[in-house]
Amino acid sequence: LGGGWRVELNNDTLPKVLVNNEYYKEVAKTATQKKDKEYLSNKLSSANWLVRSLDQRAQTILKVASEIVEQQDAFFNYGIEFLKPLTLKDIAEEIDMHESTVSRVTNNKYIGTPRGIFELKYFFSTALVSENGTSYSAESIRARIQNLIDEEDPKKILSDDKIVDILKSEGIDIARRTVAKYR
């Protein structure tokens, strides 16, 4: 609404658990012994705990995904070359959660974007620092190398050393073996 990105959960993929309180009341009326009442009460508590836990899980996923989108805004606006280096720790600190929680939340979770569907883990990338101190994500450099390869003249294929020189002229200092690995 304000001109940014909106992150929302796909409710069709979330588990749906409801507690039927009317049924509980009907069954509770028939329980005459103390142990039966305790049993029903424990089961109701367990069911309510499950509902709350699933809701909390959904809110945590939403919180993590929203922060990833905020941190990687340039990627969503301009493309893979603008993917920033990002760690689980960066997100965890920003949303005040433990790094292991962020790791679990991003496992096997996907985000649908105008640029395609990506696993949340995709947005975490190590940093490669250029000569002038600018940080690039390994994924954005891989994309830059792929663009150079895609745009090369088939009659005059760029060598790995030439790609290293082109990237060096852009301030990105990487080894030839890195170019070979990404090729």
PDB file of C-alpha atoms in Angstrom:
ATOM      1  CA  LEU A   1       0.000   0.000   0.000  1.00  0.00           C
ATOM      2  CA  GLY A   2       2.888   2.337   0.801  1.00  0.00           C
ATOM      3  CA  GLY A   3       4.879   1.376  -2.293  1.00  0.00           C
ATOM      4  CA  GLY A   4       6.965  -1.460  -0.813  1.00  0.00           C
ATOM      5  CA  TRP A   5       6.708  -5.212  -0.788  1.00  0.00           C
ATOM      6  CA  ARG A   6       3.967  -7.104   1.023  1.00  0.00           C
ATOM      7  CA  VAL A   7       4.747 -10.474   2.563  1.00  0.00           C
ATOM      8  CA  GLU A   8       1.936 -12.850   3.388  1.00  0.00           C
ATOM      9  CA  LEU A   9       1.603 -16.547   4.118  1.00  0.00           C
ATOM     10  CA  ASN A  10      -0.127 -18.933   1.752  1.00  0.00           C
ATOM     11  CA  ASN A  11      -2.897 -20.058   4.085  1.00  0.00           C
ATOM     12  CA  ASP A  12      -3.726 -23.001   1.817  1.00  0.00           C
ATOM     13  CA  THR A  13      -0.429 -24.659   2.805  1.00  0.00           C
ATOM     14  CA  LEU A  14      -0.762 -24.125   6.547  1.00  0.00           C
ATOM     15  CA  PRO A  15      -2.129 -26.895   8.756  1.00  0.00           C
ATOM     16  CA  LYS A  16      -5.636 -26.192   9.998  1.00  0.00           C
ATOM     17  CA  VAL A  17      -6.375 -27.255  13.545  1.00  0.00           C
ATOM     18  CA  LEU A  18      -9.486 -26.161  15.365  1.00  0.00           C
ATOM     19  CA  VAL A  19     -10.694 -27.036  18.832  1.00  0.00           C
ATOM     20  CA  ASN A  20     -14.373 -27.803  19.027  1.00  0.00           C
ATOM     21  CA  ASN A  21     -15.288 -26.294  22.406  1.00  0.00           C
ATOM     22  CA  GLU A  22     -18.971 -27.213  22.013  1.00  0.00           C
ATOM     23  CA  TYR A  23     -18.048 -30.870  21.683  1.00  0.00           C
ATOM     24  CA  TYR A  24     -15.745 -30.579  24.698  1.00  0.00           C
ATOM     25  CA  LYS A  25     -18.623 -29.133  26.770  1.00  0.00           C
ATOM     26  CA  GLU A  26     -20.941 -31.957  25.719  1.00  0.00           C
ATOM     27  CA  VAL A  27     -18.398 -34.648  26.587  1.00  0.00           C
ATOM     28  CA  ALA A  28     -17.413 -32.904  29.833  1.00  0.00           C
ATOM     29  CA  LYS A  29     -21.052 -33.046  31.013  1.00  0.00           C
ATOM     30  CA  THR A  30     -20.915 -36.841  30.929  1.00  0.00           C
ATOM     31  CA  ALA A  31     -17.656 -37.097  32.873  1.00  0.00           C
ATOM     32  CA  THR A  32     -18.522 -37.866  36.453  1.00  0.00           C
ATOM     33  CA  GLN A  33     -15.257 -39.131  37.881  1.00  0.00           C
ATOM     34  CA  LYS A  34     -12.348 -36.852  38.751  1.00  0.00           C
ATOM     35  CA  LYS A  35      -9.865 -38.775  36.582  1.00  0.00           C
ATOM     36  CA  ASP A  36     -12.172 -38.440  33.538  1.00  0.00           C
ATOM     37  CA  LYS A  37     -12.504 -34.694  34.089  1.00  0.00           C
ATOM     38  CA  GLU A  38      -8.712 -34.367  34.435  1.00  0.00           C
ATOM     39  CA  TYR A  39      -8.210 -36.421  31.285  1.00  0.00           C
ATOM     40  CA  LEU A  40     -10.568 -34.209  29.272  1.00  0.00           C
ATOM     41  CA  SER A  41      -9.027 -31.059  30.714  1.00  0.00           C
ATOM     42  CA  ASN A  42      -5.517 -32.236  29.775  1.00  0.00           C
ATOM     43  CA  LYS A  43      -6.619 -33.074  26.235  1.00  0.00           C
ATOM     44  CA  LEU A  44      -8.268 -29.667  25.843  1.00  0.00           C
ATOM     45  CA  SER A  45      -5.088 -27.972  27.102  1.00  0.00           C
ATOM     46  CA  SER A  46      -2.982 -30.005  24.668  1.00  0.00           C
ATOM     47  CA  ALA A  47      -5.239 -29.113  21.758  1.00  0.00           C
ATOM     48  CA  ASN A  48      -5.166 -25.402  22.642  1.00  0.00           C
ATOM     49  CA  TRP A  49      -1.376 -25.563  22.996  1.00  0.00           C
ATOM     50  CA  LEU A  50      -1.118 -27.093  19.502  1.00  0.00           C
ATOM     51  CA  VAL A  51      -3.295 -24.340  18.000  1.00  0.00           C
ATOM     52  CA  ARG A  52      -1.179 -21.635  19.677  1.00  0.00           C
ATOM     53  CA  SER A  53       2.058 -23.311  18.588  1.00  0.00           C
ATOM     54  CA  LEU A  54       0.980 -23.509  14.965  1.00  0.00           C
ATOM     55  CA  ASP A  55      -0.055 -19.858  15.037  1.00  0.00           C
ATOM     56  CA  GLN A  56       3.278 -18.867  16.578  1.00  0.00           C
ATOM     57  CA  ARG A  57       5.121 -20.895  13.922  1.00  0.00           C
ATOM     58  CA  ALA A  58       3.228 -19.082  11.156  1.00  0.00           C
ATOM     59  CA  GLN A  59       4.009 -15.699  12.730  1.00  0.00           C
ATOM     60  CA  THR A  60       7.701 -16.609  12.995  1.00  0.00           C
ATOM     61  CA  ILE A  61       7.834 -17.633   9.328  1.00  0.00           C
ATOM     62  CA  LEU A  62       6.157 -14.361   8.384  1.00  0.00           C
ATOM     63  CA  LYS A  63       8.556 -12.339  10.543  1.00  0.00           C
ATOM     64  CA  VAL A  64      11.653 -14.024   9.067  1.00  0.00           C
ATOM     65  CA  ALA A  65      10.411 -13.778   5.471  1.00  0.00           C
ATOM     66  CA  SER A  66       9.504 -10.105   5.933  1.00  0.00           C
ATOM     67  CA  GLU A  67      12.976  -9.307   7.231  1.00  0.00           C
ATOM     68  CA  ILE A  68      14.616 -11.183   4.348  1.00  0.00           C
ATOM     69  CA  VAL A  69      12.529  -9.174   1.875  1.00  0.00           C
ATOM     70  CA  GLU A  70      13.467  -5.951   3.643  1.00  0.00           C
ATOM     71  CA  GLN A  71      17.179  -6.836   3.684  1.00  0.00           C
ATOM     72  CA  GLN A  72      17.180  -7.975   0.045  1.00  0.00           C
ATOM     73  CA  ASP A  73      15.033  -5.141  -1.329  1.00  0.00           C
ATOM     74  CA  ALA A  74      17.537  -4.365  -4.112  1.00  0.00           C
ATOM     75  CA  PHE A  75      17.331  -7.960  -5.349  1.00  0.00           C
ATOM     76  CA  PHE A  76      13.542  -7.784  -5.607  1.00  0.00           C
ATOM     77  CA  ASN A  77      13.674  -4.422  -7.377  1.00  0.00           C
ATOM     78  CA  TYR A  78      16.665  -4.873  -9.707  1.00  0.00           C
ATOM     79  CA  GLY A  79      17.685  -8.524  -9.959  1.00  0.00           C
ATOM     80  CA  ILE A  80      20.188 -11.103  -8.844  1.00  0.00           C
ATOM     81  CA  GLU A  81      23.206  -8.861  -9.370  1.00  0.00           C
ATOM     82  CA  PHE A  82      21.949  -6.838  -6.395  1.00  0.00           C
ATOM     83  CA  LEU A  83      21.673  -9.750  -3.962  1.00  0.00           C
ATOM     84  CA  LYS A  84      23.441  -8.644  -0.786  1.00  0.00           C
ATOM     85  CA  PRO A  85      25.557 -10.837   1.453  1.00  0.00           C
ATOM     86  CA  LEU A  86      23.337 -11.996   4.296  1.00  0.00           C
ATOM     87  CA  THR A  87      23.730 -14.455   7.141  1.00  0.00           C
ATOM     88  CA  LEU A  88      21.281 -16.204   9.409  1.00  0.00           C
ATOM     89  CA  LYS A  89      22.828 -14.228  12.246  1.00  0.00           C
ATOM     90  CA  ASP A  90      21.994 -10.906  10.527  1.00  0.00           C
ATOM     91  CA  ILE A  91      18.299 -11.822  10.353  1.00  0.00           C
ATOM     92  CA  ALA A  92      18.285 -13.326  13.865  1.00  0.00           C
ATOM     93  CA  GLU A  93      19.712 -10.156  15.388  1.00  0.00           C
ATOM     94  CA  GLU A  94      17.319  -7.931  13.482  1.00  0.00           C
ATOM     95  CA  ILE A  95      14.184  -9.796  14.600  1.00  0.00           C
ATOM     96  CA  ASP A  96      15.522 -10.693  18.045  1.00  0.00           C
ATOM     97  CA  MET A  97      15.447 -14.459  17.647  1.00  0.00           C
ATOM     98  CA  HIS A  98      18.074 -17.172  17.897  1.00  0.00           C
ATOM     99  CA  GLU A  99      20.056 -18.058  14.797  1.00  0.00           C
ATOM    100  CA  SER A 100      18.997 -21.714  15.038  1.00  0.00           C
ATOM    101  CA  THR A 101      15.335 -20.634  14.974  1.00  0.00           C
ATOM    102  CA  VAL A 102      15.928 -18.669  11.775  1.00  0.00           C
ATOM    103  CA  SER A 103      17.717 -21.682  10.297  1.00  0.00           C
ATOM    104  CA  ARG A 104      14.815 -24.026  11.099  1.00  0.00           C
ATOM    105  CA  VAL A 105      12.243 -21.534   9.822  1.00  0.00           C
ATOM    106  CA  THR A 106      14.005 -21.148   6.467  1.00  0.00           C
ATOM    107  CA  ASN A 107      14.496 -24.891   5.862  1.00  0.00           C
ATOM    108  CA  ASN A 108      12.260 -26.154   3.052  1.00  0.00           C
ATOM    109  CA  LYS A 109      10.270 -22.904   2.940  1.00  0.00           C
ATOM    110  CA  TYR A 110       9.792 -21.060  -0.333  1.00  0.00           C
ATOM    111  CA  ILE A 111       8.815 -17.561  -1.327  1.00  0.00           C
ATOM    112  CA  GLY A 112       6.948 -16.706  -4.504  1.00  0.00           C
ATOM    113  CA  THR A 113       8.164 -13.440  -6.013  1.00  0.00           C
ATOM    114  CA  PRO A 114       7.798 -11.579  -9.307  1.00  0.00           C
ATOM    115  CA  ARG A 115      11.314 -12.938 -10.068  1.00  0.00           C
ATOM    116  CA  GLY A 116      10.308 -16.552  -9.460  1.00  0.00           C
ATOM    117  CA  ILE A 117      10.055 -19.000  -6.591  1.00  0.00           C
ATOM    118  CA  PHE A 118      13.053 -19.178  -4.279  1.00  0.00           C
ATOM    119  CA  GLU A 119      13.889 -21.203  -1.208  1.00  0.00           C
ATOM    120  CA  LEU A 120      14.350 -18.839   1.740  1.00  0.00           C
ATOM    121  CA  LYS A 121      17.877 -20.256   2.188  1.00  0.00           C
ATOM    122  CA  TYR A 122      18.744 -18.837  -1.255  1.00  0.00           C
ATOM    123  CA  PHE A 123      18.906 -15.324   0.184  1.00  0.00           C
ATOM    124  CA  PHE A 124      21.743 -16.214   2.556  1.00  0.00           C
ATOM    125  CA  SER A 125      25.083 -15.851   0.855  1.00  0.00           C
ATOM    126  CA  THR A 126      28.664 -15.318   1.865  1.00  0.00           C
ATOM    127  CA  ALA A 127      30.321 -11.997   1.201  1.00  0.00           C
ATOM    128  CA  LEU A 128      33.118 -11.335  -1.245  1.00  0.00           C
ATOM    129  CA  VAL A 129      34.742  -7.987  -0.559  1.00  0.00           C
ATOM    130  CA  SER A 130      36.081  -5.888  -3.449  1.00  0.00           C
ATOM    131  CA  GLU A 131      39.246  -3.798  -3.434  1.00  0.00           C
ATOM    132  CA  ASN A 132      37.270  -0.674  -2.517  1.00  0.00           C
ATOM    133  CA  GLY A 133      35.579  -2.439   0.414  1.00  0.00           C
ATOM    134  CA  THR A 134      32.197  -3.054  -1.238  1.00  0.00           C
ATOM    135  CA  SER A 135      30.638  -6.400  -0.317  1.00  0.00           C
ATOM    136  CA  TYR A 136      29.068  -8.602  -2.969  1.00  0.00           C
ATOM    137  CA  SER A 137      27.199 -11.829  -2.409  1.00  0.00           C
ATOM    138  CA  ALA A 138      28.725 -14.910  -3.965  1.00  0.00           C
ATOM    139  CA  GLU A 139      25.414 -15.473  -5.769  1.00  0.00           C
ATOM    140  CA  SER A 140      25.447 -11.997  -7.368  1.00  0.00           C
ATOM    141  CA  ILE A 141      29.007 -12.555  -8.625  1.00  0.00           C
ATOM    142  CA  ARG A 142      27.977 -15.930 -10.013  1.00  0.00           C
ATOM    143  CA  ALA A 143      25.131 -14.179 -11.840  1.00  0.00           C
ATOM    144  CA  ARG A 144      27.521 -11.504 -13.158  1.00  0.00           C
ATOM    145  CA  ILE A 145      29.859 -14.217 -14.503  1.00  0.00           C
ATOM    146  CA  GLN A 146      26.885 -15.981 -16.102  1.00  0.00           C
ATOM    147  CA  ASN A 147      25.811 -12.701 -17.767  1.00  0.00           C
ATOM    148  CA  LEU A 148      29.305 -12.218 -19.189  1.00  0.00           C
ATOM    149  CA  ILE A 149      29.256 -15.776 -20.557  1.00  0.00           C
ATOM    150  CA  ASP A 150      25.746 -15.366 -21.984  1.00  0.00           C
ATOM    151  CA  GLU A 151      26.696 -12.113 -23.731  1.00  0.00           C
ATOM    152  CA  GLU A 152      30.010 -13.318 -25.174  1.00  0.00           C
ATOM    153  CA  ASP A 153      30.508 -13.633 -28.912  1.00  0.00           C
ATOM    154  CA  PRO A 154      30.399 -17.353 -29.814  1.00  0.00           C
ATOM    155  CA  LYS A 155      33.329 -16.756 -32.189  1.00  0.00           C
ATOM    156  CA  LYS A 156      35.362 -15.100 -29.445  1.00  0.00           C
ATOM    157  CA  ILE A 157      34.735 -16.916 -26.184  1.00  0.00           C
ATOM    158  CA  LEU A 158      35.993 -15.202 -23.048  1.00  0.00           C
ATOM    159  CA  SER A 159      38.727 -17.022 -21.173  1.00  0.00           C
ATOM    160  CA  ASP A 160      38.541 -17.367 -17.400  1.00  0.00           C
ATOM    161  CA  ASP A 161      41.454 -14.914 -17.141  1.00  0.00           C
ATOM    162  CA  LYS A 162      39.600 -12.372 -19.302  1.00  0.00           C
ATOM    163  CA  ILE A 163      36.503 -12.666 -17.088  1.00  0.00           C
ATOM    164  CA  VAL A 164      38.740 -12.117 -14.031  1.00  0.00           C
ATOM    165  CA  ASP A 165      40.147  -8.974 -15.724  1.00  0.00           C
ATOM    166  CA  ILE A 166      36.636  -7.659 -16.555  1.00  0.00           C
ATOM    167  CA  LEU A 167      35.467  -8.210 -12.988  1.00  0.00           C
ATOM    168  CA  LYS A 168      38.663  -6.664 -11.622  1.00  0.00           C
ATOM    169  CA  SER A 169      37.980  -3.537 -13.716  1.00  0.00           C
ATOM    170  CA  GLU A 170      34.567  -3.416 -11.952  1.00  0.00           C
ATOM    171  CA  GLY A 171      36.305  -3.615  -8.574  1.00  0.00           C
ATOM    172  CA  ILE A 172      35.587  -7.302  -7.955  1.00  0.00           C
ATOM    173  CA  ASP A 173      38.771  -9.205  -7.189  1.00  0.00           C
ATOM    174  CA  ILE A 174      38.300 -12.968  -7.505  1.00  0.00           C
ATOM    175  CA  ALA A 175      40.552 -15.843  -8.457  1.00  0.00           C
ATOM    176  CA  ARG A 176      40.509 -17.513 -11.863  1.00  0.00           C
ATOM    177  CA  ARG A 177      39.586 -20.827 -10.206  1.00  0.00           C
ATOM    178  CA  THR A 178      36.490 -19.148  -8.779  1.00  0.00           C
ATOM    179  CA  VAL A 179      35.439 -18.132 -12.290  1.00  0.00           C
ATOM    180  CA  ALA A 180      36.092 -21.689 -13.487  1.00  0.00           C
ATOM    181  CA  LYS A 181      34.019 -23.058 -10.604  1.00  0.00           C
ATOM    182  CA  TYR A 182      31.099 -20.723 -11.371  1.00  0.00           C
ATOM    183  CA  ARG A 183      31.307 -21.326 -15.111  1.00  0.00           C
TER     184      ARG A 183
END
